[in-house]
mmCIF file of C-alpha atoms in Angstrom:
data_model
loop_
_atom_site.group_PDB
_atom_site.id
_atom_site.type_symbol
_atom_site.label_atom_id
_atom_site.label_comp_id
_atom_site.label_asym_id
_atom_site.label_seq_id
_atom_site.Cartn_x
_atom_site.Cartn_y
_atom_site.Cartn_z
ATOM 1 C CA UNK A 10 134.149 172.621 139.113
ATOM 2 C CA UNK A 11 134.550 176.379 139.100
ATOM 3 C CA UNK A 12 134.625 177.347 135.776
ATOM 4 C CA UNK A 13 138.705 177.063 135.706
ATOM 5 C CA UNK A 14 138.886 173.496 136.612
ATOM 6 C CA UNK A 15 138.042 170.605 138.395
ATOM 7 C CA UNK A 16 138.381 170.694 142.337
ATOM 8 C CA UNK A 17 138.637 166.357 143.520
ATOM 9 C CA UNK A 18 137.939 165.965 147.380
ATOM 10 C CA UNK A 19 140.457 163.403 148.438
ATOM 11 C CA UNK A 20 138.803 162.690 151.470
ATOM 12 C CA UNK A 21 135.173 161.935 149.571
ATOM 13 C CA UNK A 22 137.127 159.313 147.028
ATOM 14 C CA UNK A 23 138.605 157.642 149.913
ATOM 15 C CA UNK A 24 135.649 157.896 152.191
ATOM 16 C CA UNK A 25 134.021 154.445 151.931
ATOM 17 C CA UNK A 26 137.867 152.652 151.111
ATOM 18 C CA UNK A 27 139.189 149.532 152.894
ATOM 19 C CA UNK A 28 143.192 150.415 154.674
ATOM 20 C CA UNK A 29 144.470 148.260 151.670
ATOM 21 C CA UNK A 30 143.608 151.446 149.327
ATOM 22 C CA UNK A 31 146.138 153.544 151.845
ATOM 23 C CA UNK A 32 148.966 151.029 151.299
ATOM 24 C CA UNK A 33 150.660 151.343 148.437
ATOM 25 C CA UNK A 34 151.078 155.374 149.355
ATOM 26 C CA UNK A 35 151.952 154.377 152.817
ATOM 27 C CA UNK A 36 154.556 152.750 151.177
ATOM 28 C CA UNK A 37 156.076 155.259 148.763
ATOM 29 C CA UNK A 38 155.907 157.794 151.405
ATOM 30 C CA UNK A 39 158.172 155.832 153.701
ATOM 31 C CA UNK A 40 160.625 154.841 150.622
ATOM 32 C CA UNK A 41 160.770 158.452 149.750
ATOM 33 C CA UNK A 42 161.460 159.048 153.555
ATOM 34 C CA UNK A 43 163.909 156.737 153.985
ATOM 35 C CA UNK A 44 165.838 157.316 150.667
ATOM 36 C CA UNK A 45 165.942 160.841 151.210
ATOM 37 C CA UNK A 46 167.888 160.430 154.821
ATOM 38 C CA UNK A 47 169.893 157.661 153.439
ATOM 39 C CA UNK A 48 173.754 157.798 152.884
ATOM 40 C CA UNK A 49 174.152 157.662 149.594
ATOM 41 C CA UNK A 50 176.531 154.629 147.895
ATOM 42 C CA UNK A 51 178.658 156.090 145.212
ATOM 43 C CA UNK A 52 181.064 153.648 144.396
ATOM 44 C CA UNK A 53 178.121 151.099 142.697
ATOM 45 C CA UNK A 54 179.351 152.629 139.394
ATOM 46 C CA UNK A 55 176.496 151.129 137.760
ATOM 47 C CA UNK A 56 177.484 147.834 137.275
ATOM 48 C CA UNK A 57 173.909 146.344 137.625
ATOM 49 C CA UNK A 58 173.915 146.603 133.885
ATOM 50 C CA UNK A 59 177.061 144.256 133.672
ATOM 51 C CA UNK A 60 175.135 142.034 136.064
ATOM 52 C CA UNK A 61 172.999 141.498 134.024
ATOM 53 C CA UNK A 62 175.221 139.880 131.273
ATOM 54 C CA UNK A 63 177.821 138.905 133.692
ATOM 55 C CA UNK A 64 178.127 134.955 132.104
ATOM 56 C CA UNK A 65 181.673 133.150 133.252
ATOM 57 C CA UNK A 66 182.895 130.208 131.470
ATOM 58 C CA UNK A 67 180.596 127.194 131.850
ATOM 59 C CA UNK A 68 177.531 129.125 132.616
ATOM 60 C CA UNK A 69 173.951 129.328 130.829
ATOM 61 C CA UNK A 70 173.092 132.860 128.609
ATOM 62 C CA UNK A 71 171.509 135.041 131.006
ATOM 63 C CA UNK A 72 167.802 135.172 130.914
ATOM 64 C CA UNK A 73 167.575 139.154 130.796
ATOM 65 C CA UNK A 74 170.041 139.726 127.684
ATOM 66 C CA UNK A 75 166.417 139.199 125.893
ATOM 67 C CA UNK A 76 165.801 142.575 127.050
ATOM 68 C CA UNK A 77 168.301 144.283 125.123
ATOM 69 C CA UNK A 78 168.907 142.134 122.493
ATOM 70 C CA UNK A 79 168.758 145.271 120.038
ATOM 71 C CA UNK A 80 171.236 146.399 121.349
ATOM 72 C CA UNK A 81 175.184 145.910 120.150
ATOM 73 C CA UNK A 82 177.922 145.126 123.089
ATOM 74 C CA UNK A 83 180.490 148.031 123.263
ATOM 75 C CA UNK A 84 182.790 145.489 124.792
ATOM 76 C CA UNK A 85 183.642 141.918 124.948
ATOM 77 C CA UNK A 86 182.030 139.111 127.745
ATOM 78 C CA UNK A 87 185.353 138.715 129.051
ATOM 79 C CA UNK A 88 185.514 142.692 129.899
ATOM 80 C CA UNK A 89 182.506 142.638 131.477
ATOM 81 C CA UNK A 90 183.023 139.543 133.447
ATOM 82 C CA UNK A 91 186.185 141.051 134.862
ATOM 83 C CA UNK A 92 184.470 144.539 135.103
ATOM 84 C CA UNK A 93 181.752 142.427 138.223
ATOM 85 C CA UNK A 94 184.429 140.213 139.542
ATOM 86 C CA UNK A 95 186.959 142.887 140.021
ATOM 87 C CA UNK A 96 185.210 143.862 143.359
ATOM 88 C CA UNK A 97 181.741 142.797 142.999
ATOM 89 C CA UNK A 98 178.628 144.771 142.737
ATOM 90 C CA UNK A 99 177.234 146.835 145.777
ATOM 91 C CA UNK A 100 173.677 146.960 143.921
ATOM 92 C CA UNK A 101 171.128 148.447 146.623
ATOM 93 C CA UNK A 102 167.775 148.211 144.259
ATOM 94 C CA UNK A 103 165.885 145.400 145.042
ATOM 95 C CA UNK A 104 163.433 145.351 141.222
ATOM 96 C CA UNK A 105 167.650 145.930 139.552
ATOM 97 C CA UNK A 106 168.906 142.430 141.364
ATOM 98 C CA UNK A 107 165.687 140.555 139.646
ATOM 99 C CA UNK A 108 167.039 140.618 136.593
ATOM 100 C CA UNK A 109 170.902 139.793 137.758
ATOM 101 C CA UNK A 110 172.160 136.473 135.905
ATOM 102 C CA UNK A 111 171.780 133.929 138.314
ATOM 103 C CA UNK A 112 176.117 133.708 138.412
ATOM 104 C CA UNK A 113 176.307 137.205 139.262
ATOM 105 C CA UNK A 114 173.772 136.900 142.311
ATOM 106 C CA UNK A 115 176.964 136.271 144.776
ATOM 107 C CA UNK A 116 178.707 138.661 143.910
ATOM 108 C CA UNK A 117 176.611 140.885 145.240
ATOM 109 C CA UNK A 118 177.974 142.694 148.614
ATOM 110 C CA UNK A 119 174.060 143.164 149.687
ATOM 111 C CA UNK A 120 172.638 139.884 149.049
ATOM 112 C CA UNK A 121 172.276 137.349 146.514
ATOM 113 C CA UNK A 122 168.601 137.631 147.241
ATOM 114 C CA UNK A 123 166.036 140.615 149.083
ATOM 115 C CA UNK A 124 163.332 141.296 150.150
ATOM 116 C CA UNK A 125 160.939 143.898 148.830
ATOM 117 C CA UNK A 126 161.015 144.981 152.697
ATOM 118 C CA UNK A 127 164.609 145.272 152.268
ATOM 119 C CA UNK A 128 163.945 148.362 150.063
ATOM 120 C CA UNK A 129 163.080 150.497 153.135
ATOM 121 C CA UNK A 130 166.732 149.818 154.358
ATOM 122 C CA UNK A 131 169.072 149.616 151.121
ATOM 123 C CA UNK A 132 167.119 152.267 149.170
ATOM 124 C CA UNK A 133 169.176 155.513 148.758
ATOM 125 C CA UNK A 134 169.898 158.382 146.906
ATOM 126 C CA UNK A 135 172.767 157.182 144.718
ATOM 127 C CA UNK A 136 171.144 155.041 142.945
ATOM 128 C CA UNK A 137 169.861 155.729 139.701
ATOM 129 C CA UNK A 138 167.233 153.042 139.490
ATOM 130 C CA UNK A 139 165.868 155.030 142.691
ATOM 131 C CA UNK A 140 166.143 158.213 140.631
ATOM 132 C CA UNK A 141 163.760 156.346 137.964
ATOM 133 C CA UNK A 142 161.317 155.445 140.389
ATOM 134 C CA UNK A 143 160.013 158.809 141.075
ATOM 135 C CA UNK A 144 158.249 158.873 137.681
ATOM 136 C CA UNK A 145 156.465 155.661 138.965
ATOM 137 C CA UNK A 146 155.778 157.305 142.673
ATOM 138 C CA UNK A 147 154.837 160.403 141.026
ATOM 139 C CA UNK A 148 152.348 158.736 138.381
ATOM 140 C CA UNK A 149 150.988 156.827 141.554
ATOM 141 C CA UNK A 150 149.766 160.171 143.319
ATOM 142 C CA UNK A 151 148.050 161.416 140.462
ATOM 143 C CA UNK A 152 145.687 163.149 139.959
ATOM 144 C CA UNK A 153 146.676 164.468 143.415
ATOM 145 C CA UNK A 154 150.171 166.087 142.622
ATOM 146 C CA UNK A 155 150.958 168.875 140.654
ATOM 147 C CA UNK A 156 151.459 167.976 137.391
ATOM 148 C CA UNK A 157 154.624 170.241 137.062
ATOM 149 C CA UNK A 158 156.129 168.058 139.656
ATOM 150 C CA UNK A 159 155.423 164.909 137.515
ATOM 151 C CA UNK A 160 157.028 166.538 134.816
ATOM 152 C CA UNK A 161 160.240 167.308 136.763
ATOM 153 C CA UNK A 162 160.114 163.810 137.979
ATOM 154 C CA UNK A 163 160.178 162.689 134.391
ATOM 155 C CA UNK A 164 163.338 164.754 133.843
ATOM 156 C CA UNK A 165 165.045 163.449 136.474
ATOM 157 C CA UNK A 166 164.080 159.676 135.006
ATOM 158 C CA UNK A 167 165.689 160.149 131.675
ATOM 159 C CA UNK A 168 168.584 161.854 133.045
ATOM 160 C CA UNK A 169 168.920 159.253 135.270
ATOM 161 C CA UNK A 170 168.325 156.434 132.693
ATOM 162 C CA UNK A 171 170.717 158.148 129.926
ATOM 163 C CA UNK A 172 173.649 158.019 132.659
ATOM 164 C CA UNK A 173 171.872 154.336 133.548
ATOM 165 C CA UNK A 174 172.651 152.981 129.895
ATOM 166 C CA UNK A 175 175.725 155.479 128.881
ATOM 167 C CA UNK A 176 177.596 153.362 131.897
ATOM 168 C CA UNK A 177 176.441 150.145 130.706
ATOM 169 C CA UNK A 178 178.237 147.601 128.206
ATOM 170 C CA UNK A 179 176.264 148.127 125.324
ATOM 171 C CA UNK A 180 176.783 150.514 122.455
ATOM 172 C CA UNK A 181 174.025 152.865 122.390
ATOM 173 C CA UNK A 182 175.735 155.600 120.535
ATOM 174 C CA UNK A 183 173.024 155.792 117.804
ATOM 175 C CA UNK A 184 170.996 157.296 120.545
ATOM 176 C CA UNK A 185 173.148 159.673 121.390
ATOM 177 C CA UNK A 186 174.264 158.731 124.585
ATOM 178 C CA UNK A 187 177.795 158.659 124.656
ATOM 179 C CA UNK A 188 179.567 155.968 126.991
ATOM 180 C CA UNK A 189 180.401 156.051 130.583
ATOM 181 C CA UNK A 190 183.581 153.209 130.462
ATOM 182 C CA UNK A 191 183.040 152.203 133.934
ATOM 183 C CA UNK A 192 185.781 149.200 133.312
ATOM 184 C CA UNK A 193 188.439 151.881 133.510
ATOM 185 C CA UNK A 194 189.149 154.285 136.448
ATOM 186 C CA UNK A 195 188.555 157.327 133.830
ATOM 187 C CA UNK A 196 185.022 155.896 133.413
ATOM 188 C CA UNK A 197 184.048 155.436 137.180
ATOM 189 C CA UNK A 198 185.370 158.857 138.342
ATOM 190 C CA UNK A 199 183.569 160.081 135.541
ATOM 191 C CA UNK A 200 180.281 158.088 136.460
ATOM 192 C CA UNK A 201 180.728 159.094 139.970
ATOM 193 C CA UNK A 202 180.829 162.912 138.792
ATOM 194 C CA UNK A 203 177.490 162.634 137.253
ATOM 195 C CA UNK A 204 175.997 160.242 139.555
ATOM 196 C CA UNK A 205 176.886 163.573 142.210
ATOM 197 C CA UNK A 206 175.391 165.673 139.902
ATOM 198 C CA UNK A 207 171.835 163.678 139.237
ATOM 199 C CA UNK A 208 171.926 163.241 143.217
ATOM 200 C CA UNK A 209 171.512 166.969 143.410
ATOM 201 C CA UNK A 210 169.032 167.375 140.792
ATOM 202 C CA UNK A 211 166.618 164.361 142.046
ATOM 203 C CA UNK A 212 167.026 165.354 145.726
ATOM 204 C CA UNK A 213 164.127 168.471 145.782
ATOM 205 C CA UNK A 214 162.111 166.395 143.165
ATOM 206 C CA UNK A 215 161.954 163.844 146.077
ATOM 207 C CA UNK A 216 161.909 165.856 148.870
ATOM 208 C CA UNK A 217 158.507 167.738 146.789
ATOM 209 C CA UNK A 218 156.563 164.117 146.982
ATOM 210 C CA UNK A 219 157.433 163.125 150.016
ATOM 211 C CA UNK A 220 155.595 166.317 151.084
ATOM 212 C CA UNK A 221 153.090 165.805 148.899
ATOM 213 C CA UNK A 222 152.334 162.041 149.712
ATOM 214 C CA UNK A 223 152.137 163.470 153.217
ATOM 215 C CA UNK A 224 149.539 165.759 152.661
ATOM 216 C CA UNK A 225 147.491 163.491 150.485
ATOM 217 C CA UNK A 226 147.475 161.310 153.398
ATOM 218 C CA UNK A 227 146.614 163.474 155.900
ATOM 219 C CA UNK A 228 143.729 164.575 153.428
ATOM 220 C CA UNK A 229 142.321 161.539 151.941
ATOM 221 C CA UNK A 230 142.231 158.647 154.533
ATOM 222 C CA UNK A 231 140.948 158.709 158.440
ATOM 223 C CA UNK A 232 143.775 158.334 160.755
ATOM 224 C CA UNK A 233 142.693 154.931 161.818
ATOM 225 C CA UNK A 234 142.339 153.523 158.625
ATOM 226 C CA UNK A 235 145.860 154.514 158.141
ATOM 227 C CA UNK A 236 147.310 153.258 160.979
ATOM 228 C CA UNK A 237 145.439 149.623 159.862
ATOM 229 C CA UNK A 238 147.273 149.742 156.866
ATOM 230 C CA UNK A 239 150.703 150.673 158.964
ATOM 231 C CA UNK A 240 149.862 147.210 160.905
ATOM 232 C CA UNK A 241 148.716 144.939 158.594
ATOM 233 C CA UNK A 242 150.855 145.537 155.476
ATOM 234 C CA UNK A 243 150.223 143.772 151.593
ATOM 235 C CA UNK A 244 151.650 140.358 151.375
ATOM 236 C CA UNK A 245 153.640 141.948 148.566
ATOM 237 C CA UNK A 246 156.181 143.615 151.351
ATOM 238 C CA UNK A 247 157.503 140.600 152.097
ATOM 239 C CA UNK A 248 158.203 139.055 148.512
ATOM 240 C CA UNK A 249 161.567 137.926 147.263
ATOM 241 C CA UNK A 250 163.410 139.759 144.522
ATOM 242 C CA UNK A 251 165.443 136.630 142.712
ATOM 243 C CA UNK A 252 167.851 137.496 139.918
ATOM 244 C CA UNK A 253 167.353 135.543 136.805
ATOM 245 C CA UNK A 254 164.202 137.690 135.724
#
């Protein structure tokens, strides 16, 4: 403490830590990484919402309408079950497909299942569930990142989460989030236009914590110990991501 503040010493915190406490920002420094060199899918159109409420004749309520439930539909089942069967959903977020209705998990063009080590490969910078995530990978570095980049990385979140929901099938104009109608071609040039737009907004958010998960690396944790932690990985990499969440 010099009289304007409180200096932390990575490297001290860290000092005495097992690899397991490098880890989990081992592993949001490689998903920034690999996000950020990604080729972005643009033709998604957002349809994990619909995915989520996707229910064909014959078929169970799915489990994750409880989620929303305060919310109104803007259009009928039948439009949104044609909206995912029309060509599927090409939904790259491995936490979005857990909460898929168990009928829409085939139509998914990237697996009806994954792998929270598939995240490293799918992840990329179209997606606006990956635009959300860098409040969570920006909370995680704290108190070791600027806090005016967490706040820009909360921006890009509800940006991201107002186009998330204004494409979706519910009705959340009492918000004021006006719809995205993604079931007509209108809607999904439209949702393409913004999704462009939040691409270029989120992009030097990202690129900022990558470099700042790098240099909290190099400052807090031995070399060795990181390397441990590149070789023996948590248990969680490897879990399965199930829709019907």
């Amino acid at each position: 403490e010099d009289g304007s503040g409180i200096t932390y010493d990575a490297r001290s915190y860290y000092q005495n830590s097992e690899s397991n406490a490098a880890a989990a920002f081992l592993w949001y420094q490689s998903i920034l990484s690999s996000t950020q060199s990604a080729k972005p899918v643009t033709h998604c159109h957002g349809l994990h919402e619909w995915a989520m409420v996707y229910a064909p004749p014959g078929t169970e309520k799915p489990p994750s309408t409880k989620y929303q439930s305060h919310l109104p539909f803007r259009v009928d089942q039948d439009t949104i079950n044609q909206a995912v069967e029309r060509r599927g959903v090409h939904c790259t977020h491995v936490d979005a497909l857990r909460f898929f209705s168990p009928a829409a998990a085939p139509l998914n063009h990237h697996g009806s299942e994954l792998q929270r080590e598939d995240q490293l490969v799918l992840e990329q910078p179209g997606c606006v569930h990956a635009h959300m995530d860098l409040l969570k990978i920006a909370l995680r570095l704290t108190p070791w990142v600027d806090a005016e980049l967490v706040g820009d990385a909360l921006m890009v979140a509800i940006h991201a989460r107002e186009l998330d929901v204004g494409a979706s099938p519910y009705d959340v104009s009492k918000y004021g989030i006006e719809p995205v109608c993604i079931e007509t071609s209108s809607g999904r040039k439209l949702y393409r236009k913004r999704q462009e737009a939040l691409m270029q907004e989120a992009q030097p958010v990202r690129q900022k914590l990558l470099e700042a998960y790098t240099d909290f690396l190099g400052c807090a944790f031995q070399p060795d110990l990181a390397e441990e932690a590149r070789e023996f990985p948590s248990k969680d990499r490897f879990a399965v991501a199930m829709p019907g969440g």
